[in-house]
Short mmCIF file of C-alpha atoms in Angstrom, two decimals:
data_model
loop_
_atom_site.label_atom_id
_atom_site.label_comp_id
_atom_site.label_asym_id
_atom_site.label_seq_id
_atom_site.Cartn_x
_atom_site.Cartn_y
_atom_site.Cartn_z
CA MET U 1 21.16 -31.80 -25.21
CA SER U 2 23.10 -29.24 -23.15
CA ARG U 3 23.31 -29.18 -19.36
CA HIS U 4 21.15 -26.07 -19.35
CA GLU U 5 18.44 -27.74 -21.44
CA LYS U 6 18.37 -30.56 -18.88
CA ALA U 7 18.43 -28.15 -15.96
CA VAL U 8 16.16 -28.59 -12.97
CA PHE U 9 14.21 -25.51 -11.86
CA ALA U 10 12.93 -24.96 -8.35
CA ALA U 11 11.65 -22.14 -6.17
CA GLY U 12 11.34 -21.29 -2.51
CA ALA U 13 11.21 -18.46 -0.02
CA LEU U 14 13.24 -16.96 2.75
CA CYS U 15 10.49 -16.74 5.35
CA TRP U 16 10.92 -14.07 8.01
CA ARG U 17 9.12 -12.44 10.91
CA GLU U 18 9.91 -10.10 13.78
CA ILE U 19 10.16 -11.69 17.23
CA ASP U 20 10.76 -9.34 20.18
CA GLY U 21 11.91 -6.64 17.77
CA GLU U 22 14.46 -8.83 15.99
CA VAL U 23 14.19 -10.21 12.47
CA ARG U 24 14.25 -14.00 12.49
CA VAL U 25 14.34 -16.30 9.47
CA LEU U 26 12.92 -19.79 9.12
CA VAL U 27 15.14 -22.81 8.57
CA ILE U 28 13.93 -26.37 8.18
CA HIS U 29 15.57 -29.61 9.30
CA ARG U 30 14.99 -32.18 6.59
CA THR U 31 14.29 -35.73 7.71
CA LYS U 32 16.09 -37.91 5.16
CA GLN U 33 18.95 -35.57 4.25
CA GLY U 34 19.70 -34.61 7.85
CA ASP U 35 20.49 -31.04 6.75
CA VAL U 36 19.40 -27.52 7.61
CA THR U 37 18.10 -25.53 4.66
CA LEU U 38 15.47 -23.10 3.35
CA PRO U 39 12.02 -24.23 2.16
CA LYS U 40 12.05 -24.90 -1.57
CA GLY U 41 11.09 -27.50 -4.16
CA LYS U 42 10.97 -28.38 -7.83
CA VAL U 43 8.56 -26.79 -10.25
CA ASP U 44 5.63 -29.05 -11.07
CA PRO U 45 4.54 -29.33 -14.73
CA GLY U 46 2.60 -26.23 -15.75
CA GLU U 47 3.59 -24.21 -12.67
CA SER U 48 5.21 -20.80 -12.61
CA LEU U 49 8.16 -20.16 -10.32
CA PRO U 50 6.26 -17.85 -7.92
CA GLN U 51 3.45 -20.40 -7.76
CA THR U 52 5.96 -23.11 -6.88
CA ALA U 53 7.53 -20.98 -4.14
CA VAL U 54 4.19 -20.41 -2.39
CA ARG U 55 3.15 -24.06 -2.72
CA GLU U 56 6.44 -25.42 -1.43
CA VAL U 57 6.44 -23.13 1.60
CA LYS U 58 2.92 -24.30 2.42
CA GLU U 59 3.79 -27.97 1.98
CA GLU U 60 7.05 -27.86 3.93
CA THR U 61 6.19 -25.40 6.71
CA GLY U 62 2.40 -25.13 6.87
CA PHE U 63 2.54 -21.35 6.33
CA ASP U 64 0.49 -19.41 3.80
CA VAL U 65 2.76 -16.64 2.53
CA THR U 66 2.78 -13.73 0.12
CA LEU U 67 5.94 -13.26 -1.92
CA GLY U 68 7.92 -10.07 -1.49
CA VAL U 69 11.25 -9.01 -2.95
CA PRO U 70 13.29 -11.57 -4.93
CA VAL U 71 16.45 -12.47 -3.02
CA GLY U 72 18.44 -14.34 -5.60
CA ILE U 73 18.87 -17.46 -7.67
CA SER U 74 20.97 -20.34 -6.40
CA HIS U 75 22.82 -22.38 -9.00
CA TYR U 76 24.60 -25.63 -8.36
CA THR U 77 25.30 -28.94 -10.07
CA LEU U 78 23.48 -32.09 -8.99
CA GLY U 79 25.19 -35.43 -8.59
CA SER U 80 23.70 -36.42 -11.95
CA GLY U 81 25.60 -33.58 -13.61
CA ARG U 82 22.47 -31.55 -14.26
CA ASP U 83 22.33 -27.87 -13.35
CA LYS U 84 19.80 -26.81 -10.74
CA PHE U 85 18.47 -23.26 -10.43
CA VAL U 86 16.46 -22.26 -7.36
CA HIS U 87 14.63 -18.91 -7.35
CA TYR U 88 13.99 -17.32 -3.95
CA TRP U 89 11.75 -14.53 -2.70
CA ALA U 90 11.51 -12.97 0.74
CA ALA U 91 8.18 -13.76 2.40
CA GLU U 92 6.95 -12.28 5.67
CA VAL U 93 5.10 -14.79 7.85
CA THR U 94 2.27 -13.00 9.63
CA GLU U 95 1.00 -13.86 13.08
CA ARG U 96 -2.21 -15.08 11.46
CA ALA U 97 -0.21 -17.46 9.27
CA VAL U 98 1.63 -18.75 12.31
CA GLN U 99 -1.63 -19.38 14.16
CA LYS U 100 -3.10 -21.21 11.15
CA SER U 101 -0.03 -23.35 10.46
CA THR U 102 -0.76 -27.02 9.88
CA PHE U 103 2.85 -28.18 10.28
CA VAL U 104 3.69 -31.42 12.07
CA PRO U 105 6.99 -33.35 11.76
CA ASN U 106 6.82 -35.68 8.80
CA GLY U 107 8.86 -37.81 6.44
CA GLU U 108 10.20 -34.76 4.63
CA VAL U 109 10.67 -32.10 7.31
CA ALA U 110 11.57 -33.17 10.85
CA ALA U 111 11.51 -29.71 12.43
CA GLN U 112 11.45 -26.00 11.73
CA GLU U 113 13.23 -23.25 13.62
CA TRP U 114 13.24 -19.45 13.75
CA VAL U 115 16.80 -18.15 14.04
CA SER U 116 18.63 -14.83 13.85
CA LEU U 117 20.29 -13.75 10.62
CA ASP U 118 23.75 -14.33 12.09
CA ARG U 119 22.86 -17.79 13.31
CA ALA U 120 21.25 -18.70 10.00
CA GLN U 121 24.46 -17.87 8.13
CA ARG U 122 26.46 -20.13 10.46
CA TYR U 123 23.80 -22.83 10.75
CA LEU U 124 22.66 -23.55 7.19
CA THR U 125 24.22 -26.58 5.54
CA TYR U 126 24.67 -25.19 2.03
CA PRO U 127 26.69 -22.11 0.93
CA GLN U 128 24.04 -21.12 -1.62
CA ASP U 129 21.47 -20.85 1.19
CA VAL U 130 23.89 -18.68 3.16
CA ASP U 131 24.17 -16.39 0.12
CA VAL U 132 20.37 -15.97 0.02
CA VAL U 133 20.30 -15.04 3.72
CA ALA U 134 23.13 -12.55 3.15
CA ARG U 135 21.16 -10.83 0.38
CA PHE U 136 18.15 -10.60 2.67
CA ALA U 137 20.35 -9.25 5.47
CA ASP U 138 21.29 -6.37 3.15
CA LEU U 139 17.57 -5.51 2.82
CA VAL U 140 17.21 -5.60 6.60
CA ASP U 141 20.17 -3.22 6.94
CA GLU U 142 18.53 -0.88 4.42
CA GLY U 143 15.18 -1.05 6.26
CA VAL U 144 13.22 -2.38 3.29
CA THR U 145 11.92 -5.73 4.49
CA ALA U 146 8.22 -4.80 4.55
CA THR U 147 7.25 -4.19 0.92
CA PHE U 148 4.38 -3.86 -1.52
CA ALA U 149 4.40 -4.12 -5.30
CA LEU U 150 2.95 -2.41 -8.34
CA ILE U 151 2.46 -5.06 -11.01
CA VAL U 152 2.51 -3.47 -14.46
CA LEU U 153 0.72 -5.79 -16.89
CA ARG U 154 0.55 -5.38 -20.65
CA HIS U 155 -2.73 -6.62 -22.10
CA ALA U 156 -2.69 -10.03 -23.78
CA LYS U 157 -2.65 -10.48 -27.54
CA ALA U 158 -5.60 -8.81 -29.23
CA THR U 159 -7.11 -8.94 -32.69
CA ALA U 160 -5.04 -6.78 -35.06
CA ARG U 161 -6.40 -3.34 -35.97
CA GLY U 162 -6.52 -4.28 -39.63
CA ASP U 163 -8.67 -7.33 -38.86
CA TRP U 164 -11.23 -5.45 -36.75
CA ASP U 165 -14.07 -3.27 -38.02
CA GLY U 166 -14.94 -1.65 -34.70
CA SER U 167 -13.15 0.97 -32.64
CA ASP U 168 -9.61 0.35 -31.42
CA ALA U 169 -10.80 0.25 -27.81
CA SER U 170 -13.28 -2.53 -28.62
CA ARG U 171 -10.72 -4.96 -30.09
CA PRO U 172 -11.07 -8.37 -28.35
CA LEU U 173 -8.39 -10.83 -27.34
CA THR U 174 -7.39 -13.60 -29.70
CA PRO U 175 -7.52 -17.24 -28.52
CA LYS U 176 -3.79 -16.93 -27.79
CA GLY U 177 -4.49 -13.79 -25.77
CA VAL U 178 -7.13 -15.61 -23.72
CA ARG U 179 -4.53 -18.27 -22.86
CA GLN U 180 -1.96 -15.60 -22.00
CA ALA U 181 -4.38 -13.86 -19.66
CA ALA U 182 -5.07 -17.09 -17.80
CA SER U 183 -1.39 -18.06 -17.59
CA ALA U 184 -0.46 -14.84 -15.75
CA VAL U 185 -2.87 -15.50 -12.88
CA PRO U 186 -0.89 -17.97 -10.69
CA SER U 187 2.25 -15.82 -10.62
CA ILE U 188 0.35 -12.63 -9.79
CA LEU U 189 -1.71 -14.35 -7.09
CA ALA U 190 1.55 -15.30 -5.34
CA LEU U 191 1.92 -11.57 -4.53
CA ASN U 192 -1.62 -11.32 -3.14
CA PRO U 193 -2.78 -8.14 -4.94
CA LYS U 194 -5.40 -5.99 -3.24
CA LYS U 195 -6.42 -3.83 -6.21
CA ILE U 196 -6.77 -4.18 -9.98
CA VAL U 197 -6.79 -1.02 -12.11
CA THR U 198 -7.21 -1.45 -15.85
CA SER U 199 -7.51 0.62 -18.98
CA SER U 200 -11.11 0.75 -20.12
CA ALA U 201 -10.21 -0.85 -23.47
CA VAL U 202 -11.80 -4.25 -24.00
CA ARG U 203 -8.45 -5.98 -24.50
CA CYS U 204 -7.27 -4.79 -21.06
CA VAL U 205 -10.53 -5.48 -19.25
CA THR U 206 -10.59 -9.00 -20.68
CA THR U 207 -6.94 -9.58 -19.77
CA VAL U 208 -7.59 -8.99 -16.06
CA ALA U 209 -10.88 -10.93 -16.02
CA PRO U 210 -9.33 -14.31 -15.05
CA LEU U 211 -7.30 -12.62 -12.30
CA ALA U 212 -10.39 -10.83 -11.02
CA ALA U 213 -12.33 -14.10 -10.92
CA ALA U 214 -9.52 -15.93 -9.10
CA SER U 215 -8.87 -13.16 -6.57
CA GLY U 216 -12.41 -11.92 -6.01
CA ILE U 217 -11.27 -8.35 -6.74
CA GLU U 218 -13.58 -6.09 -8.76
CA PRO U 219 -11.35 -4.27 -11.28
CA LYS U 220 -11.50 -0.50 -11.59
CA HIS U 221 -11.81 0.59 -15.24
CA THR U 222 -10.24 3.94 -16.15
CA ASP U 223 -9.53 5.94 -19.27
CA ALA U 224 -6.47 7.36 -17.46
CA LEU U 225 -4.47 4.28 -18.53
CA SER U 226 -6.00 3.87 -21.99
CA GLN U 227 -4.11 4.12 -25.25
CA ASP U 228 -6.79 6.33 -26.78
CA ALA U 229 -6.32 8.92 -24.02
CA TRP U 230 -2.54 8.58 -24.24
CA GLU U 231 -2.60 9.25 -27.99
CA GLU U 232 -4.88 12.27 -27.45
CA GLY U 233 -2.63 13.59 -24.68
CA SER U 234 -5.38 13.33 -22.06
CA SER U 235 -4.20 10.28 -20.10
CA ASP U 236 -3.53 10.75 -16.39
CA VAL U 237 -1.00 8.10 -15.43
CA ARG U 238 0.45 10.33 -12.70
CA SER U 239 -2.70 10.46 -10.60
CA VAL U 240 -3.19 6.69 -10.83
CA ILE U 241 0.38 5.98 -9.73
CA GLY U 242 0.29 8.59 -6.98
CA LYS U 243 -2.84 7.07 -5.46
CA ARG U 244 -1.48 3.53 -5.57
CA ILE U 245 1.75 4.55 -3.86
CA ARG U 246 -0.12 6.45 -1.17
CA LYS U 247 -2.25 3.36 -0.50
CA ARG U 248 0.90 1.17 -0.12
CA LYS U 249 -0.99 -1.95 -1.16
CA THR U 250 0.01 -4.37 -3.91
CA ALA U 251 -1.91 -3.52 -7.08
CA VAL U 252 -2.11 -4.64 -10.70
CA LEU U 253 -2.08 -1.96 -13.39
CA CYS U 254 -3.11 -3.23 -16.83
CA SER U 255 -2.39 -1.02 -19.82
CA HIS U 256 -0.94 -0.81 -23.34
CA GLY U 257 2.54 -1.08 -24.82
CA PRO U 258 2.90 2.66 -25.61
CA VAL U 259 1.60 3.69 -22.15
CA ILE U 260 3.68 1.32 -20.03
CA PRO U 261 6.95 3.32 -20.28
CA ASP U 262 5.06 6.29 -18.82
CA ILE U 263 3.76 4.10 -15.99
CA LEU U 264 7.27 2.94 -15.07
CA ARG U 265 8.61 6.49 -15.37
CA GLU U 266 5.90 7.84 -13.06
CA ILE U 267 6.63 5.14 -10.47
CA ALA U 268 10.28 6.21 -10.54
CA LEU U 269 9.41 9.90 -10.24
CA ALA U 270 6.95 9.30 -7.41
CA THR U 271 9.52 7.33 -5.39
CA GLY U 272 12.57 9.49 -6.02
CA THR U 273 14.25 6.82 -8.14
CA LEU U 274 16.86 7.72 -10.74
CA ASP U 275 15.98 7.04 -14.35
CA GLY U 276 17.98 4.39 -16.18
CA SER U 277 17.99 1.65 -18.80
CA TYR U 278 16.49 -0.76 -16.26
CA LEU U 279 13.19 1.15 -16.53
CA ARG U 280 13.18 0.82 -20.30
CA ASP U 281 13.95 -2.89 -19.98
CA ALA U 282 11.08 -3.32 -17.53
CA ALA U 283 8.74 -1.47 -19.89
CA ALA U 284 9.66 -3.57 -22.95
CA LEU U 285 6.89 -6.10 -22.35
CA GLY U 286 5.39 -8.49 -24.83
CA THR U 287 1.64 -9.10 -24.80
CA GLY U 288 0.52 -10.72 -21.56
CA GLU U 289 3.83 -10.03 -19.81
CA PHE U 290 4.28 -8.03 -16.61
CA SER U 291 6.92 -6.30 -14.52
CA ILE U 292 6.72 -6.27 -10.72
CA VAL U 293 8.03 -3.09 -9.10
CA HIS U 294 8.89 -3.68 -5.44
CA LEU U 295 8.64 -0.70 -3.06
CA SER U 296 9.13 -0.15 0.66
CA ALA U 297 5.84 -0.25 2.57
CA THR U 298 7.24 1.93 5.33
CA ASN U 299 9.02 4.49 3.15
CA PRO U 300 8.06 4.34 -0.56
CA GLY U 301 10.01 7.55 -1.16
CA SER U 302 13.24 5.63 -0.59
CA GLY U 303 13.03 4.45 -4.20
CA ILE U 304 12.43 1.28 -6.19
CA ILE U 305 13.97 -1.72 -4.44
CA THR U 306 14.01 -3.96 -7.48
CA ILE U 307 11.99 -4.90 -10.57
CA GLU U 308 11.35 -8.43 -11.81
CA THR U 309 9.83 -9.19 -15.21
CA HIS U 310 7.77 -12.27 -16.08
CA ALA U 311 7.27 -13.50 -19.61
CA THR U 312 4.13 -15.19 -20.87
CA ARG U 313 4.19 -18.97 -21.05
CA ASP U 314 2.03 -19.20 -24.17
#
């Protein structure tokens, strides 16, 4: 077995907030280790990385957070010789989250502290944590700390056309597709979506059903994102994307493999982002997979900040 096969995976967040007009980041003082670090922890069995990040922040700091832009992956070797990979996202801590915090010093975390970016880079015990703060500092310099996301989701696996007697739009999910749809929910919930827009095809509507149930959001069904309309040349991806960007709220857009490249292209056009192979990579989704397009909440026209793609676990 290789070192990578034995690797340990973990996730966490660089928590930040503005205090007196200055961006501060959260560091924790761990009890047993006697170090200063960022909140993080190992992935529990069956968890996704974003799910782990939100859970660990809650457990270690008492804060409920929504994940924003990814800010890097730390890689180092443990004393056992195993590789450890820690995935980090930026996460703004709202005043409401601060007021609701349940943190008290405990056997794992002795204290938590809000510090400036400069102090954090001098203060943190581990170089890999300093690197994460430095990547976030670049976002602060660019003015893109407050963000929202458009989550582009390809429907889960559906019954093949040749095995279905009804219309293409009425094809249902397979048992594998049902599992894929459920497995996407924890990762998407970590971004706290406010809207779900789905193609009217049954396979798309059914794909977002578990997410709708978990989030309490009533999905909007539209032919504008359907494959039938796309094949007929009557789809209206542009209007859907334009509205979502004007709203500046995180939203899920569920559609079909052939339509998704148009969705990514329209996001780029609407935000003044240059075309490139990265858009085609983000659009090359398997069934049940999704790409998260991160945009500035204060100035969406400044372009796509980054895109992260999540594969299905089924």
